Amino acid sequence: MDQEIEAAVLAKMIAEPWQEIVGPPKKKGNGGWLIPTKHVFATWPHDEIPHAHSVYVKREDDQYWAYCIYDIHGKLHYR
């Protein structure tokens, strides 16, 4: 990703860290999930994924992580 686009994505994430899920999560081959949000694909590292409404996205280790998932029952699930 080029630096200008990366900076724009980071600015949007700072302004809106809780992001709604915009499509179905996809299982990763090495375990975990990729969750499509409004601005990025966030990684959920666990094999099980709750029925999510939105995710709290953080950038760490050069990737975007679903740090916390807010499920449809109002429960928080942490990474």
Tab-separated table of N, CA and C in Angstrom:
chain	number	residue	atom	x	y	z
A	1	MET	N	0.858	-1.176	0.000
A	1	MET	CA	0.000	0.000	0.000
A	1	MET	C	0.897	1.230	0.000
A	2	ASP	N	0.585	2.197	-0.824
A	2	ASP	CA	1.445	3.375	-0.888
A	2	ASP	C	1.241	4.251	0.356
A	3	GLN	N	2.232	5.063	0.683
A	3	GLN	CA	2.256	5.803	1.954
A	3	GLN	C	1.100	6.788	2.100
A	4	GLU	N	0.683	7.434	1.021
A	4	GLU	CA	-0.427	8.382	1.106
A	4	GLU	C	-1.739	7.669	1.419
A	5	ILE	N	-1.960	6.542	0.773
A	5	ILE	CA	-3.173	5.760	1.039
A	5	ILE	C	-3.131	5.219	2.458
A	6	GLU	N	-1.977	4.708	2.873
A	6	GLU	CA	-1.807	4.188	4.232
A	6	GLU	C	-2.103	5.272	5.265
A	7	ALA	N	-1.607	6.481	5.048
A	7	ALA	CA	-1.849	7.594	5.969
A	7	ALA	C	-3.340	7.932	6.025
A	8	ALA	N	-4.017	7.897	4.893
A	8	ALA	CA	-5.455	8.187	4.853
A	8	ALA	C	-6.250	7.125	5.607
A	9	VAL	N	-5.874	5.858	5.425
A	9	VAL	CA	-6.545	4.763	6.132
A	9	VAL	C	-6.327	4.892	7.640
A	10	LEU	N	-5.101	5.176	8.046
A	10	LEU	CA	-4.808	5.333	9.478
A	10	LEU	C	-5.589	6.498	10.082
A	11	ALA	N	-5.698	7.597	9.366
A	11	ALA	CA	-6.464	8.744	9.868
A	11	ALA	C	-7.932	8.376	10.062
A	12	LYS	N	-8.484	7.630	9.134
A	12	LYS	CA	-9.878	7.196	9.251
A	12	LYS	C	-10.053	6.233	10.421
A	13	MET	N	-9.077	5.347	10.633
A	13	MET	CA	-9.163	4.394	11.754
A	13	MET	C	-9.060	5.107	13.095
A	14	ILE	N	-8.231	6.137	13.180
A	14	ILE	CA	-8.116	6.904	14.424
A	14	ILE	C	-9.443	7.594	14.727
A	15	ALA	N	-10.071	8.131	13.696
A	15	ALA	CA	-11.354	8.811	13.866
A	15	ALA	C	-12.495	7.839	14.143
A	16	GLU	N	-12.367	6.611	13.647
A	16	GLU	CA	-13.449	5.628	13.743
A	16	GLU	C	-12.864	4.230	13.982
A	17	PRO	N	-12.334	3.958	15.212
A	17	PRO	CA	-11.703	2.664	15.452
A	17	PRO	C	-12.687	1.490	15.468
A	18	TRP	N	-13.947	1.731	15.889
A	18	TRP	CA	-14.967	0.683	15.807
A	18	TRP	C	-15.523	0.706	14.397
A	19	GLN	N	-15.336	-0.388	13.676
A	19	GLN	CA	-15.772	-0.445	12.289
A	19	GLN	C	-16.780	-1.559	12.087
A	20	GLU	N	-17.820	-1.224	11.347
A	20	GLU	CA	-18.846	-2.201	11.007
A	20	GLU	C	-18.279	-3.198	10.000
A	21	ILE	N	-18.711	-4.428	10.122
A	21	ILE	CA	-18.301	-5.469	9.185
A	21	ILE	C	-19.137	-5.324	7.917
A	22	VAL	N	-18.470	-5.328	6.763
A	22	VAL	CA	-19.158	-5.056	5.506
A	22	VAL	C	-19.316	-6.283	4.610
A	23	GLY	N	-18.871	-7.433	5.071
A	23	GLY	CA	-18.984	-8.657	4.285
A	23	GLY	C	-18.678	-9.861	5.154
A	24	PRO	N	-18.837	-11.046	4.607
A	24	PRO	CA	-18.571	-12.250	5.403
A	24	PRO	C	-17.075	-12.432	5.671
A	25	PRO	N	-16.720	-12.842	6.899
A	25	PRO	CA	-15.315	-13.143	7.201
A	25	PRO	C	-14.827	-14.315	6.354
A	26	LYS	N	-13.532	-14.322	6.078
A	26	LYS	CA	-12.931	-15.404	5.293
A	26	LYS	C	-11.887	-16.120	6.146
A	27	LYS	N	-11.974	-17.449	6.176
A	27	LYS	CA	-11.037	-18.282	6.936
A	27	LYS	C	-9.656	-18.208	6.300
A	28	LYS	N	-8.640	-18.000	7.141
A	28	LYS	CA	-7.258	-17.988	6.653
A	28	LYS	C	-6.716	-19.408	6.672
A	29	GLY	N	-5.853	-19.735	5.731
A	29	GLY	CA	-5.291	-21.074	5.639
A	29	GLY	C	-4.445	-21.463	6.842
A	30	ASN	N	-3.775	-20.488	7.457
A	30	ASN	CA	-2.899	-20.789	8.586
A	30	ASN	C	-3.591	-20.554	9.934
A	31	GLY	N	-4.902	-20.459	9.932
A	31	GLY	CA	-5.672	-20.241	11.156
A	31	GLY	C	-6.110	-18.794	11.276
A	32	GLY	N	-7.225	-18.591	11.909
A	32	GLY	CA	-7.753	-17.249	12.077
A	32	GLY	C	-8.658	-16.850	10.933
A	33	TRP	N	-9.026	-15.581	10.927
A	33	TRP	CA	-9.985	-15.042	9.966
A	33	TRP	C	-9.561	-13.674	9.456
A	34	LEU	N	-9.982	-13.344	8.258
A	34	LEU	CA	-9.890	-11.986	7.724
A	34	LEU	C	-11.301	-11.420	7.731
A	35	ILE	N	-11.462	-10.276	8.395
A	35	ILE	CA	-12.771	-9.661	8.527
A	35	ILE	C	-12.786	-8.359	7.714
A	36	PRO	N	-13.653	-8.270	6.711
A	36	PRO	CA	-13.718	-7.037	5.920
A	36	PRO	C	-14.488	-5.949	6.670
A	37	THR	N	-13.853	-4.796	6.836
A	37	THR	CA	-14.494	-3.657	7.474
A	37	THR	C	-14.592	-2.525	6.465
A	38	LYS	N	-15.076	-1.400	6.918
A	38	LYS	CA	-15.265	-0.249	6.037
A	38	LYS	C	-13.964	0.189	5.353
A	39	HIS	N	-12.833	0.098	6.066
A	39	HIS	CA	-11.571	0.623	5.525
A	39	HIS	C	-10.497	-0.423	5.260
A	40	VAL	N	-10.513	-1.547	5.974
A	40	VAL	CA	-9.427	-2.531	5.862
A	40	VAL	C	-9.962	-3.949	6.061
A	41	PHE	N	-9.095	-4.926	5.799
A	41	PHE	CA	-9.348	-6.297	6.228
A	41	PHE	C	-8.597	-6.479	7.541
A	42	ALA	N	-9.314	-6.828	8.597
A	42	ALA	CA	-8.705	-7.007	9.909
A	42	ALA	C	-8.560	-8.496	10.202
A	43	THR	N	-7.461	-8.871	10.849
A	43	THR	CA	-7.197	-10.268	11.190
A	43	THR	C	-7.726	-10.588	12.580
A	44	TRP	N	-8.472	-11.678	12.684
A	44	TRP	CA	-8.900	-12.242	13.973
A	44	TRP	C	-8.120	-13.541	14.116
A	45	PRO	N	-7.254	-13.680	15.134
A	45	PRO	CA	-6.304	-14.786	15.168
A	45	PRO	C	-6.856	-16.141	15.629
A	46	HIS	N	-8.065	-16.176	16.139
A	46	HIS	CA	-8.612	-17.422	16.700
A	46	HIS	C	-9.356	-18.231	15.639
A	47	ASP	N	-9.456	-19.539	15.863
A	47	ASP	CA	-10.174	-20.398	14.927
A	47	ASP	C	-11.679	-20.172	14.987
A	48	GLU	N	-12.192	-19.855	16.169
A	48	GLU	CA	-13.616	-19.575	16.333
A	48	GLU	C	-13.838	-18.074	16.241
A	49	ILE	N	-14.919	-17.696	15.577
A	49	ILE	CA	-15.243	-16.277	15.464
A	49	ILE	C	-16.689	-16.075	15.928
A	50	PRO	N	-16.918	-15.107	16.823
A	50	PRO	CA	-18.294	-14.854	17.255
A	50	PRO	C	-19.114	-14.228	16.132
A	51	HIS	N	-20.422	-14.290	16.255
A	51	HIS	CA	-21.308	-13.644	15.282
A	51	HIS	C	-21.190	-12.143	15.517
A	52	ALA	N	-20.364	-11.512	14.741
A	52	ALA	CA	-19.925	-10.142	15.010
A	52	ALA	C	-20.816	-9.088	14.366
A	53	HIS	N	-20.923	-7.973	15.064
A	53	HIS	CA	-21.580	-6.778	14.535
A	53	HIS	C	-20.522	-5.783	14.059
A	54	SER	N	-19.493	-5.560	14.894
A	54	SER	CA	-18.429	-4.624	14.547
A	54	SER	C	-17.134	-5.040	15.231
A	55	VAL	N	-16.034	-4.466	14.766
A	55	VAL	CA	-14.727	-4.794	15.330
A	55	VAL	C	-13.961	-3.518	15.650
A	56	TYR	N	-13.119	-3.598	16.682
A	56	TYR	CA	-12.209	-2.517	17.025
A	56	TYR	C	-10.896	-2.838	16.335
A	57	VAL	N	-10.496	-2.010	15.396
A	57	VAL	CA	-9.321	-2.295	14.564
A	57	VAL	C	-8.107	-1.522	15.074
A	58	LYS	N	-6.975	-2.243	15.177
A	58	LYS	CA	-5.692	-1.625	15.538
A	58	LYS	C	-4.646	-2.063	14.526
A	59	ARG	N	-3.693	-1.191	14.285
A	59	ARG	CA	-2.562	-1.538	13.408
A	59	ARG	C	-1.395	-1.923	14.300
A	60	GLU	N	-0.841	-3.092	14.017
A	60	GLU	CA	0.271	-3.609	14.822
A	60	GLU	C	1.054	-4.605	13.970
A	61	ASP	N	2.364	-4.572	14.065
A	61	ASP	CA	3.214	-5.506	13.309
A	61	ASP	C	2.910	-5.471	11.803
A	62	ASP	N	2.719	-4.266	11.264
A	62	ASP	CA	2.476	-4.066	9.835
A	62	ASP	C	1.221	-4.766	9.306
A	63	GLN	N	0.236	-4.975	10.186
A	63	GLN	CA	-1.053	-5.463	9.706
A	63	GLN	C	-2.168	-4.918	10.592
A	64	TYR	N	-3.390	-5.094	10.138
A	64	TYR	CA	-4.555	-4.611	10.871
A	64	TYR	C	-5.177	-5.781	11.628
A	65	TRP	N	-5.430	-5.576	12.913
A	65	TRP	CA	-5.957	-6.616	13.781
A	65	TRP	C	-7.346	-6.252	14.283
A	66	ALA	N	-8.208	-7.239	14.355
A	66	ALA	CA	-9.480	-7.076	15.045
A	66	ALA	C	-9.148	-7.266	16.522
A	67	TYR	N	-8.851	-6.170	17.207
A	67	TYR	CA	-8.429	-6.220	18.604
A	67	TYR	C	-9.575	-6.678	19.502
A	68	CYS	N	-10.788	-6.294	19.138
A	68	CYS	CA	-11.963	-6.643	19.920
A	68	CYS	C	-13.143	-6.791	18.968
A	69	ILE	N	-13.996	-7.773	19.223
A	69	ILE	CA	-15.211	-7.961	18.435
A	69	ILE	C	-16.416	-7.706	19.330
A	70	TYR	N	-17.341	-6.894	18.830
A	70	TYR	CA	-18.618	-6.632	19.486
A	70	TYR	C	-19.638	-7.509	18.777
A	71	ASP	N	-20.193	-8.501	19.498
A	71	ASP	CA	-21.091	-9.437	18.824
A	71	ASP	C	-22.540	-8.929	18.819
A	72	ILE	N	-23.421	-9.671	18.146
A	72	ILE	CA	-24.799	-9.226	17.995
A	72	ILE	C	-25.584	-9.278	19.300
A	73	HIS	N	-25.021	-9.904	20.334
A	73	HIS	CA	-25.674	-9.987	21.641
A	73	HIS	C	-25.143	-8.961	22.618
A	74	GLY	N	-24.252	-8.079	22.145
A	74	GLY	CA	-23.704	-7.015	22.997
A	74	GLY	C	-22.511	-7.426	23.835
A	75	LYS	N	-21.912	-8.567	23.543
A	75	LYS	CA	-20.755	-9.060	24.300
A	75	LYS	C	-19.474	-8.715	23.554
A	76	LEU	N	-18.432	-8.377	24.313
A	76	LEU	CA	-17.115	-8.088	23.730
A	76	LEU	C	-16.231	-9.334	23.781
A	77	HIS	N	-15.514	-9.585	22.722
A	77	HIS	CA	-14.565	-10.708	22.624
A	77	HIS	C	-13.211	-10.109	22.269
A	78	TYR	N	-12.213	-10.360	23.121
A	78	TYR	CA	-10.891	-9.767	22.911
A	78	TYR	C	-9.944	-10.730	22.255
A	79	ARG	N	-9.008	-10.181	21.497
A	79	ARG	CA	-7.995	-10.932	20.779
A	79	ARG	C	-7.090	-11.644	21.696
